[in-house]
Coordinates of C-alpha atoms in Angstrom, one line a residue:
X1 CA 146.5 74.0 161.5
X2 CA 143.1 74.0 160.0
X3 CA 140.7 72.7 162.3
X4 CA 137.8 70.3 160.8
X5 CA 134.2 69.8 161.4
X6 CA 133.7 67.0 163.4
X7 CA 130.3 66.6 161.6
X8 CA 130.0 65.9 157.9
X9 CA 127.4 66.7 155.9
X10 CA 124.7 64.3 155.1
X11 CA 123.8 63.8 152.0
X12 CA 119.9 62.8 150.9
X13 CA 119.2 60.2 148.3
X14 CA 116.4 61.5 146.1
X15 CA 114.3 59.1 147.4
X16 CA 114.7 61.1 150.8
X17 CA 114.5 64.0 149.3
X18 CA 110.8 62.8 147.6
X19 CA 109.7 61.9 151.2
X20 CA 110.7 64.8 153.1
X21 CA 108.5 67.1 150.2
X22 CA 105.9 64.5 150.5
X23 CA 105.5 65.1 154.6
X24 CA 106.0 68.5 154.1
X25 CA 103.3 68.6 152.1
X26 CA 101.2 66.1 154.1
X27 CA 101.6 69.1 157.0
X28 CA 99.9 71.7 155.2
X29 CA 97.3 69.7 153.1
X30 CA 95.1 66.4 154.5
X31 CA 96.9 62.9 153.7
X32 CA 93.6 61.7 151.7
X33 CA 93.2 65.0 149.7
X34 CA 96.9 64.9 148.4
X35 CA 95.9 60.9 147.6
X36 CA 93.0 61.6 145.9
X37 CA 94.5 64.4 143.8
X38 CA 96.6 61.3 142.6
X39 CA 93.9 58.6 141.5
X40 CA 93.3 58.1 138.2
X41 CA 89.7 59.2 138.2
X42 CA 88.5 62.3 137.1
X43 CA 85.7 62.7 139.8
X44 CA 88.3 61.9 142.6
X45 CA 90.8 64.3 141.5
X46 CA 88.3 67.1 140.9
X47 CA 86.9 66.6 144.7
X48 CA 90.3 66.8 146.2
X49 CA 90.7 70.3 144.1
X50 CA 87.2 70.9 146.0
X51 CA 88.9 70.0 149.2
X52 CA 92.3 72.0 148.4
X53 CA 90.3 75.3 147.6
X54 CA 87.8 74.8 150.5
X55 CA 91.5 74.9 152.9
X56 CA 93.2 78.0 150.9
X57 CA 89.9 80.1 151.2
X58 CA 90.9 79.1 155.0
X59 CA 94.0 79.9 155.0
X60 CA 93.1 83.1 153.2
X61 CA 90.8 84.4 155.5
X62 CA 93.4 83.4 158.2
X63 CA 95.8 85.5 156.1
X64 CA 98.3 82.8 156.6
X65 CA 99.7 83.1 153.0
X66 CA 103.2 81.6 154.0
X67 CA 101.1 78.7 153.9
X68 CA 99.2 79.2 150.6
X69 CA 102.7 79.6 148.9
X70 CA 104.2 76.6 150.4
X71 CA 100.9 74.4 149.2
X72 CA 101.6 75.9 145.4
X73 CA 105.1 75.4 145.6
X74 CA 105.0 71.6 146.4
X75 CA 102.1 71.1 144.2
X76 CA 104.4 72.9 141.5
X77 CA 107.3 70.9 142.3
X78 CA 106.3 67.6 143.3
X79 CA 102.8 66.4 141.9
X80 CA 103.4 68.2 138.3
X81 CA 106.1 66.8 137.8
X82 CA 105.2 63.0 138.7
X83 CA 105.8 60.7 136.0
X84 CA 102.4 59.9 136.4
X85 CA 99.9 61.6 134.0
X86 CA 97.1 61.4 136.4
X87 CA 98.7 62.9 139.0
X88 CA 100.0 65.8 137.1
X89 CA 96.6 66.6 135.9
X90 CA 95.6 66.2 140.2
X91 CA 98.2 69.3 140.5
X92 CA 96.9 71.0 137.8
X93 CA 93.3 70.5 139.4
X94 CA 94.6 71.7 142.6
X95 CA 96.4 74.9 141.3
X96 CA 93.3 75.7 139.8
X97 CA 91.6 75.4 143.0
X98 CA 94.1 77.5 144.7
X99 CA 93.6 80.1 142.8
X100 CA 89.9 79.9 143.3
X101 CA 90.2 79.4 146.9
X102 CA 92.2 82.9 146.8
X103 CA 89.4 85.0 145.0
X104 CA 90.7 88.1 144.6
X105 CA 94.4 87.7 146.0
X106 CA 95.1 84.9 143.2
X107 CA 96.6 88.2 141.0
X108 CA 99.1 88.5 143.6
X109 CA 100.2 84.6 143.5
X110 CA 100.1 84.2 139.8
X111 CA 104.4 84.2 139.4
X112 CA 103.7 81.0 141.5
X113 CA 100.7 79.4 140.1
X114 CA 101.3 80.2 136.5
X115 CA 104.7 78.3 135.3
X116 CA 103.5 74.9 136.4
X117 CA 100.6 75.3 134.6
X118 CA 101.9 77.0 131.4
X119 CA 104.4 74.0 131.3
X120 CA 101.8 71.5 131.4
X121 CA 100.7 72.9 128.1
X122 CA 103.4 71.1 126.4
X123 CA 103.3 68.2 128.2
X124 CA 103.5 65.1 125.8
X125 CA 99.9 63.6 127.1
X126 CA 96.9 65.4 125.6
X127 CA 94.5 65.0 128.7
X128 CA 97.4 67.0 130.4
X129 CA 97.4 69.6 128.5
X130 CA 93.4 69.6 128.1
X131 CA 93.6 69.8 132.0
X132 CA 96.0 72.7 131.6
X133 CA 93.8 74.6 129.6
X134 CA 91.2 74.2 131.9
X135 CA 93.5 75.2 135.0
X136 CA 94.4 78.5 133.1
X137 CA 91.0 79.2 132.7
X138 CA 90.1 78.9 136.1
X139 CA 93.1 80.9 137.2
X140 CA 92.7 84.1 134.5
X141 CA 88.7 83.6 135.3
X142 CA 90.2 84.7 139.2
X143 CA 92.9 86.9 138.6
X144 CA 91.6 88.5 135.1
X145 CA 93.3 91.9 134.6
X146 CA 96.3 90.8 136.8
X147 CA 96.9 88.3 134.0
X148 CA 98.4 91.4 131.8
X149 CA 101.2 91.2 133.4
X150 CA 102.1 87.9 132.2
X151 CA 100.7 88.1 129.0
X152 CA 103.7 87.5 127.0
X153 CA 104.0 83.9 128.1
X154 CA 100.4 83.2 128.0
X155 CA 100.2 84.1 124.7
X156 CA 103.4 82.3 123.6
X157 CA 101.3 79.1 125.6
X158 CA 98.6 79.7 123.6
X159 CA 100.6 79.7 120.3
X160 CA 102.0 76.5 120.8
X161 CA 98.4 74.9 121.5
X162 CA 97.1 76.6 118.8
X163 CA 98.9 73.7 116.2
X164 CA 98.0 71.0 118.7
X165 CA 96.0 68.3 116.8
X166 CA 94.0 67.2 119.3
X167 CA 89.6 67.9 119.3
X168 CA 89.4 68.4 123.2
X169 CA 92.7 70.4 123.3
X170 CA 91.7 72.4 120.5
X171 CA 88.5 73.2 122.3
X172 CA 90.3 73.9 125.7
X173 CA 92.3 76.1 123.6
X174 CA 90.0 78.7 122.2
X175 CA 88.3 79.2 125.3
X176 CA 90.9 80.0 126.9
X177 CA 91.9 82.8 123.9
X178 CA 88.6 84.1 124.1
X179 CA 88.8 85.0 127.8
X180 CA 92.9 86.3 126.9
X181 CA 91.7 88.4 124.5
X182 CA 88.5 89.6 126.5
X183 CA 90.9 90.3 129.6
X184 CA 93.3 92.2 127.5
X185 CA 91.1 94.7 125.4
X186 CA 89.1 95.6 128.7
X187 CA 92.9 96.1 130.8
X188 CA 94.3 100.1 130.9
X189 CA 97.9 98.0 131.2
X190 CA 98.6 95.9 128.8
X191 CA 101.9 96.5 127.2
X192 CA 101.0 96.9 123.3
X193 CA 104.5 97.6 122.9
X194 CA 106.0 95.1 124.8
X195 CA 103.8 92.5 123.1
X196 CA 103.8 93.1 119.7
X197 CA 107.8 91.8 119.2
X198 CA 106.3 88.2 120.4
X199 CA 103.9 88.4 117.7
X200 CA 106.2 89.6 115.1
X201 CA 108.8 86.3 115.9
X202 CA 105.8 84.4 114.9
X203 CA 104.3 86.0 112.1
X204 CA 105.7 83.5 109.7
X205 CA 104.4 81.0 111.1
X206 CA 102.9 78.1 108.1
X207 CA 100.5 76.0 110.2
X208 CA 96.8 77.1 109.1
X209 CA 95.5 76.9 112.7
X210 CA 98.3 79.2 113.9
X211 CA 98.0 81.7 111.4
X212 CA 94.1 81.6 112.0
X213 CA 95.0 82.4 116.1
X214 CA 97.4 85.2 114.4
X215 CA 94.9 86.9 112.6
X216 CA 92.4 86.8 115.3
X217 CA 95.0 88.6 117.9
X218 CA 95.5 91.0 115.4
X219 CA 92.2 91.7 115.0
X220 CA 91.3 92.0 118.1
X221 CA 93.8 94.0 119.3
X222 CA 93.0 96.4 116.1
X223 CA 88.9 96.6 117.3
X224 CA 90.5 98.1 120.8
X225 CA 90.3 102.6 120.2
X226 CA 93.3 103.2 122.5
X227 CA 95.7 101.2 120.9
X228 CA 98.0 102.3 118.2
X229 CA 98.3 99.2 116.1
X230 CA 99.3 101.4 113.1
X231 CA 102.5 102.1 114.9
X232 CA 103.9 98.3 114.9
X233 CA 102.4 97.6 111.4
X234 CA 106.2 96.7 110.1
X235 CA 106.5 93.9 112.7
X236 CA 103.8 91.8 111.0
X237 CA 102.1 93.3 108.2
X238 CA 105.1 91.4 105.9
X239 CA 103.6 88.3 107.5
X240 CA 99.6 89.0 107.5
X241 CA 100.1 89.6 103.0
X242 CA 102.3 86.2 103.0
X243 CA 99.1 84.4 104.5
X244 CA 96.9 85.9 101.7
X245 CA 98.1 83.1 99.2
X246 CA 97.0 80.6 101.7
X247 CA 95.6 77.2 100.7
X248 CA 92.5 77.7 103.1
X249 CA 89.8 79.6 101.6
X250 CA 88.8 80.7 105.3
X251 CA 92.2 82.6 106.4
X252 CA 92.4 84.2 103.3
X253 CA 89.2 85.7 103.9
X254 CA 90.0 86.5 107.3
X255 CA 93.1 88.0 106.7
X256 CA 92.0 90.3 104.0
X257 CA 89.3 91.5 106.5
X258 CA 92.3 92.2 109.1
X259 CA 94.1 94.0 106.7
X260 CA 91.1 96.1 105.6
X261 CA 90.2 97.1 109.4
X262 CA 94.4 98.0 109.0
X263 CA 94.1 99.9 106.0
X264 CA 91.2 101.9 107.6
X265 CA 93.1 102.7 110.9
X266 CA 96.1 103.9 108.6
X267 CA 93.6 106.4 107.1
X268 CA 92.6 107.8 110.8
X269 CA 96.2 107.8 112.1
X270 CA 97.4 111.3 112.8
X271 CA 101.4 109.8 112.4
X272 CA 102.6 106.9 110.0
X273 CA 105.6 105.4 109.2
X274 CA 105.2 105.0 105.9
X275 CA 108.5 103.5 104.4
X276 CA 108.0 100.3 105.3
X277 CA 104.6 99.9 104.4
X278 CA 104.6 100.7 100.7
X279 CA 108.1 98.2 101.0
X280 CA 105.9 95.3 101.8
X281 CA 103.9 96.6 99.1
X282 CA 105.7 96.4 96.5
X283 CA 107.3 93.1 97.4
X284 CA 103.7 91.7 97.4
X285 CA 102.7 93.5 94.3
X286 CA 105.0 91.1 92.3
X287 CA 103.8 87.6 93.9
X288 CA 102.8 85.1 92.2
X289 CA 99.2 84.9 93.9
X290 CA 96.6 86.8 92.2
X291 CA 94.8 87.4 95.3
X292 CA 98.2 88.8 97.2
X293 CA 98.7 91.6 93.8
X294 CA 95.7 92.7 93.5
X295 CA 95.1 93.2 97.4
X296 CA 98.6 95.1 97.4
X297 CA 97.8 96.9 94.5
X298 CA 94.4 98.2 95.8
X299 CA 96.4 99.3 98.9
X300 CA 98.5 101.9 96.7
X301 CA 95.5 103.9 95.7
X302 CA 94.5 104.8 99.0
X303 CA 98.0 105.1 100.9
X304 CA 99.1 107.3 98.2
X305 CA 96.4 109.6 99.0
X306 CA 96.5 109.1 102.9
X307 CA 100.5 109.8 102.9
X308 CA 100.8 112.6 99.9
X309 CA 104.1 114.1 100.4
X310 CA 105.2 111.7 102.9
X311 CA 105.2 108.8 100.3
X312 CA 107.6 110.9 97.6
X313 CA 111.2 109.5 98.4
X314 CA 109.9 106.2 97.8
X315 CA 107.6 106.7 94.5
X316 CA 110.1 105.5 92.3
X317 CA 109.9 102.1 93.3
X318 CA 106.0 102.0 93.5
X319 CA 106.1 103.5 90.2
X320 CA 108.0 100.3 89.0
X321 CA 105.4 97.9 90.7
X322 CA 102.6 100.1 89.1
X323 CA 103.9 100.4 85.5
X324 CA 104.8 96.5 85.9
X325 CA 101.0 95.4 86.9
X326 CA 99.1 97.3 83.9
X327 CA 99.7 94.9 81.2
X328 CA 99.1 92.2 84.0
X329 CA 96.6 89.4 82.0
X330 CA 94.1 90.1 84.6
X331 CA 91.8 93.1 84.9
X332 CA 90.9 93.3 87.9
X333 CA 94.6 93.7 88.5
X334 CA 94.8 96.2 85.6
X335 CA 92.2 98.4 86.8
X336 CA 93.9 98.6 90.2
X337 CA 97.2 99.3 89.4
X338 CA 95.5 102.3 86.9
X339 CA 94.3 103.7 90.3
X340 CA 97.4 103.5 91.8
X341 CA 99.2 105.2 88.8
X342 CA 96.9 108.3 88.5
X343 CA 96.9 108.6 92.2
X344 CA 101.1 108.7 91.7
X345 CA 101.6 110.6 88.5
X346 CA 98.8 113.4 89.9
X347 CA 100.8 113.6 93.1
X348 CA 104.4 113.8 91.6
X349 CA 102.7 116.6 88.8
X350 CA 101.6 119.0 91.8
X351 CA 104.6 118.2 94.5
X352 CA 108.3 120.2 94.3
X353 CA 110.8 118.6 92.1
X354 CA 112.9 119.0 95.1
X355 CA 110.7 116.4 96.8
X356 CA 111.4 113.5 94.7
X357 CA 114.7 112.0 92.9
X358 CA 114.2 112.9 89.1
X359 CA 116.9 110.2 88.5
X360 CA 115.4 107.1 89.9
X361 CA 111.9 108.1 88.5
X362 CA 113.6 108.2 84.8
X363 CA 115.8 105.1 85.8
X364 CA 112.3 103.3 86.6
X365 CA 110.4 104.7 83.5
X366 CA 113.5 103.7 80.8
X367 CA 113.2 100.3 82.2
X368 CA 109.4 100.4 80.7
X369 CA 110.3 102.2 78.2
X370 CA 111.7 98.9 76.4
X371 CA 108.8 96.9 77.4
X372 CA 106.8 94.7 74.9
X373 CA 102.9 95.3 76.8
X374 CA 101.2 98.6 75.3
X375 CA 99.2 99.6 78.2
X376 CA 102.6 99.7 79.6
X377 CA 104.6 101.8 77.5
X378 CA 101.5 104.2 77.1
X379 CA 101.5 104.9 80.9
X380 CA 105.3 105.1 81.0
X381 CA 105.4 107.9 78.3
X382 CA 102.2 109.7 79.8
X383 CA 105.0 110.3 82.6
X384 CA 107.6 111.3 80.3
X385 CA 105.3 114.1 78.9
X386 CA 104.4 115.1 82.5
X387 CA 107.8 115.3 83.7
X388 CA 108.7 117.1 81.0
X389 CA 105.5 119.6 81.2
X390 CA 106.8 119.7 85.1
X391 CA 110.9 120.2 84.8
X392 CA 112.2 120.1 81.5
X393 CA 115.5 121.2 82.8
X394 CA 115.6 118.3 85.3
X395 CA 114.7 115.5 82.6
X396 CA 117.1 116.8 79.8
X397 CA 119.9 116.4 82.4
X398 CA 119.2 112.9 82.4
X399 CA 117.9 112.2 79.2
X400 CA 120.9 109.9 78.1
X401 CA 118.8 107.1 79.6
X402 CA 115.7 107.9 77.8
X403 CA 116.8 108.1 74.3
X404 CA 117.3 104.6 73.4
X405 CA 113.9 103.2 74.6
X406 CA 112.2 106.1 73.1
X407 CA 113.5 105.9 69.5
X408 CA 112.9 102.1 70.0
X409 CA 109.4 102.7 70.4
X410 CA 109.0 104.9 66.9
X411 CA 109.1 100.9 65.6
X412 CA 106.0 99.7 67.8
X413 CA 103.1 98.6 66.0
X414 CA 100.6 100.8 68.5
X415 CA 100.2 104.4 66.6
X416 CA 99.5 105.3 69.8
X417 CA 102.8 104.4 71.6
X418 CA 104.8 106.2 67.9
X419 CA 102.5 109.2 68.2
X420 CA 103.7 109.6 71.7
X421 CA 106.9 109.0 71.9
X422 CA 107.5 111.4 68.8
X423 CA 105.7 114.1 70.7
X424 CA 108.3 113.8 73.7
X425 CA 111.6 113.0 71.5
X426 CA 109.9 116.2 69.8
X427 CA 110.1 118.4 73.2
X428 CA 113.2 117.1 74.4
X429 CA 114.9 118.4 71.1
X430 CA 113.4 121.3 71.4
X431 CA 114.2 121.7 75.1
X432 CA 117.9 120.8 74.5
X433 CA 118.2 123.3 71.3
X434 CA 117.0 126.0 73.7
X435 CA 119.2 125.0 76.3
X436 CA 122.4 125.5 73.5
X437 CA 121.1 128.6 72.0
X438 CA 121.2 130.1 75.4
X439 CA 124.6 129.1 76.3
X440 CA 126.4 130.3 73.0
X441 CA 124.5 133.7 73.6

């Protein structure tokens, strides 16, 4: 037989629950301090923060940090959760000065102090989350570099305050990111790895405010000389060209000077992944927004020459974006997508055939070919002549695609685009005769 406890266990309403926390609590902070952190006004609540620093430093310098912890935890648990709005904001105050009250030990606390207060940031009352902002000041004020450590969710609290549509929280708000961001470029350890994926998941965001905190991270973290922003340009750079056809007239601006300071760095970077740079490119290069094209455009020029042979396997599609944008009605678009295309047809004329795939450069250039804008058509059979001049060989094995749209230009109205294309149908005869004659002999 089994035998049985004589003594059951006792079970504890929450009410009891609340009581025992709240006497716990009353045994490591004064009755009237944890009252005061309770009232409704502010000056009450700020001097019982006062008071609740004043007994940490004590404990501090006691070293009794058993203590310290079981203060935070109760405030964490109990007073920010009250249903009570003015009492979360008195355990906000009192976190803040707990940290305070630890001076230079608050770093060690902060996976105590922080989630309360980073919580609070979404709470549903604005003065809460005004009070929140203040309380992470206070704390990353304290702990500064030890913040790095937690900088992922600071940021991700920051993000979610950045939309918030209220003045004082606002305010609160960019304070706060002003001391992140100081804290950050000054740290040895931050993680710009680990970071960077957190920013990426939000790149897309639509909210002007948010995309203006965005833009300011990023360019921030691009001003800092040991990081290697280049190397996680495809996590956001996508995103950053999407916010250049923004309604706002001010984060255009400041997201074409990001991408400039970007475009810079890419020219000073020893090592570049360049594939999925000149992809976002030439995604953007066909959007709708003027101001989008031409800035993608006017990146081609200069990443063509940065990258040289590093940018061949993928010249065929810029080629196509290129071509496309020089009959474009605008000439400031014109005259940088002419840039782009000398830039391109001088690389491909001195690089190895075997660097580039003849076929998808003729593929892209037939398409043109048949198009019904001269600049166009001009450009496209400048390349034909300079691939033939180049490798004869190569483009009369894949000529089949270039004869229609070449005879159908002998019918344009342009003498320049006949003259031309006569001059190439002219060579490619001629190159395929000599190809027969020395077969048969």
């Amino acid at each position: 037989h089994q035998l049985r406890s004589r003594h059951r266990p006792v079970c504890l309403s929450a009410d009891q629950i609340k009581a025992q926390a709240s006497s716990h609590l009353m045994s490591l902070l004064p009755a009237s301090t944890i009252r005061a952190l309770g009232q409704k006004e502010y000056e009450k609540r700020k001097q019982a923060a006062l008071e609740v620093e004043a007994h940490v430093r004590e404990l501090r310098d006691a070293q009794q940090y058993e203590k310290i912890n079981a203060i935070v935890k109760h405030l964490a648990l109990e007073l920010a959760n009250s249903a009570q709005a003015h009492v979360r904001k008195g355990a906000l105050h009192a976190l803040s000065g707990t940290a305070i009250g630890l001076r230079q030990h608050a770093g060690q606390m902060l996976p105590q102090l922080l989630p309360p207060v980073l919580s609070a940031l979404s709470d549903p009352d604005p003065r809460v989350r005004y009070t929140a902002c203040e309380a992470l000041y206070n704390i990353a004020k304290v702990a500064r570099s030890s913040c790095v450590a937690h900088i992922n969710e600071i940021f991700d609290g920051l993000f979610k305050l950045s939309a918030d549509t209220d003045v004082q929280v606002q305010n609160g708000m960019q304070l706060l990111d002003r001391l992140m961001k100081d804290v950050v470029t000054e740290s040895e350890a931050f993680d710009l790895a680990a970071f960077m994926p957190l920013l990426g998941e939000r790149i897309y965001v639509s909210n002007p405010f948010s995309r203006q905190f965005l833009v300011g991270w990023i360019s921030t973290l691009g001003s800092v000389p040991d990081l290697d922003l280049v190397a996680h340009l495809p996590v956001f750079l996508d995103g950053l060209f999407h916010m250049l056809a923004d309604a706002n007239r001010e984060i255009r601006t400041q997201t074409f000077d990001a991408l400039n300071q970007l475009l810079r760095e890419i020219g000073e970077a020893e090592e570049v992944d360049y594939a999925p740079l000149f992809h976002v490119l030439v995604t953007h290069c066909s959007s709708r927004d003027k101001f989008t094209t031409l800035t993608s455009l006017s990146w081609l020029h200069p990443l063509i020459s940065h990258a040289q042979a590093l940018m061949l396997p993928f010249c065929a599609p810029v080629l196509n974006a290129v071509l496309s944008s020089l009959s474009h009605p605008e000439e400031e678009l014109r005259e940088a997508a002419a840039r782009a295309d000398t830039s391109l047809r001088a690389l491909l004329h001195q690089s190895n055939a075997a660097q580039f795939e003849m076929g998808t450069v003729l593929h892209a250039l037939a398409a043109h070919l048949s198009s019904a804008y001269v600049p166009t058509l001009l450009a496209a059979l400048q390349w034909v002549h300079m691939l033939l001049l180049k490798n004869a060989a190569s483009v009369l094995e894949l000529a089949p695609q270039l004869w229609p749209p070449l005879f159908k230009c002998l019918g344009n109205p342009s003498e320049e685009v006949v003259r031309l294309a006569l001059e190439a149908l002219a060579k490619m005869v001629d190159g395929r005769d000599q190809h027969s004659a020395q077969h048969s002999a």
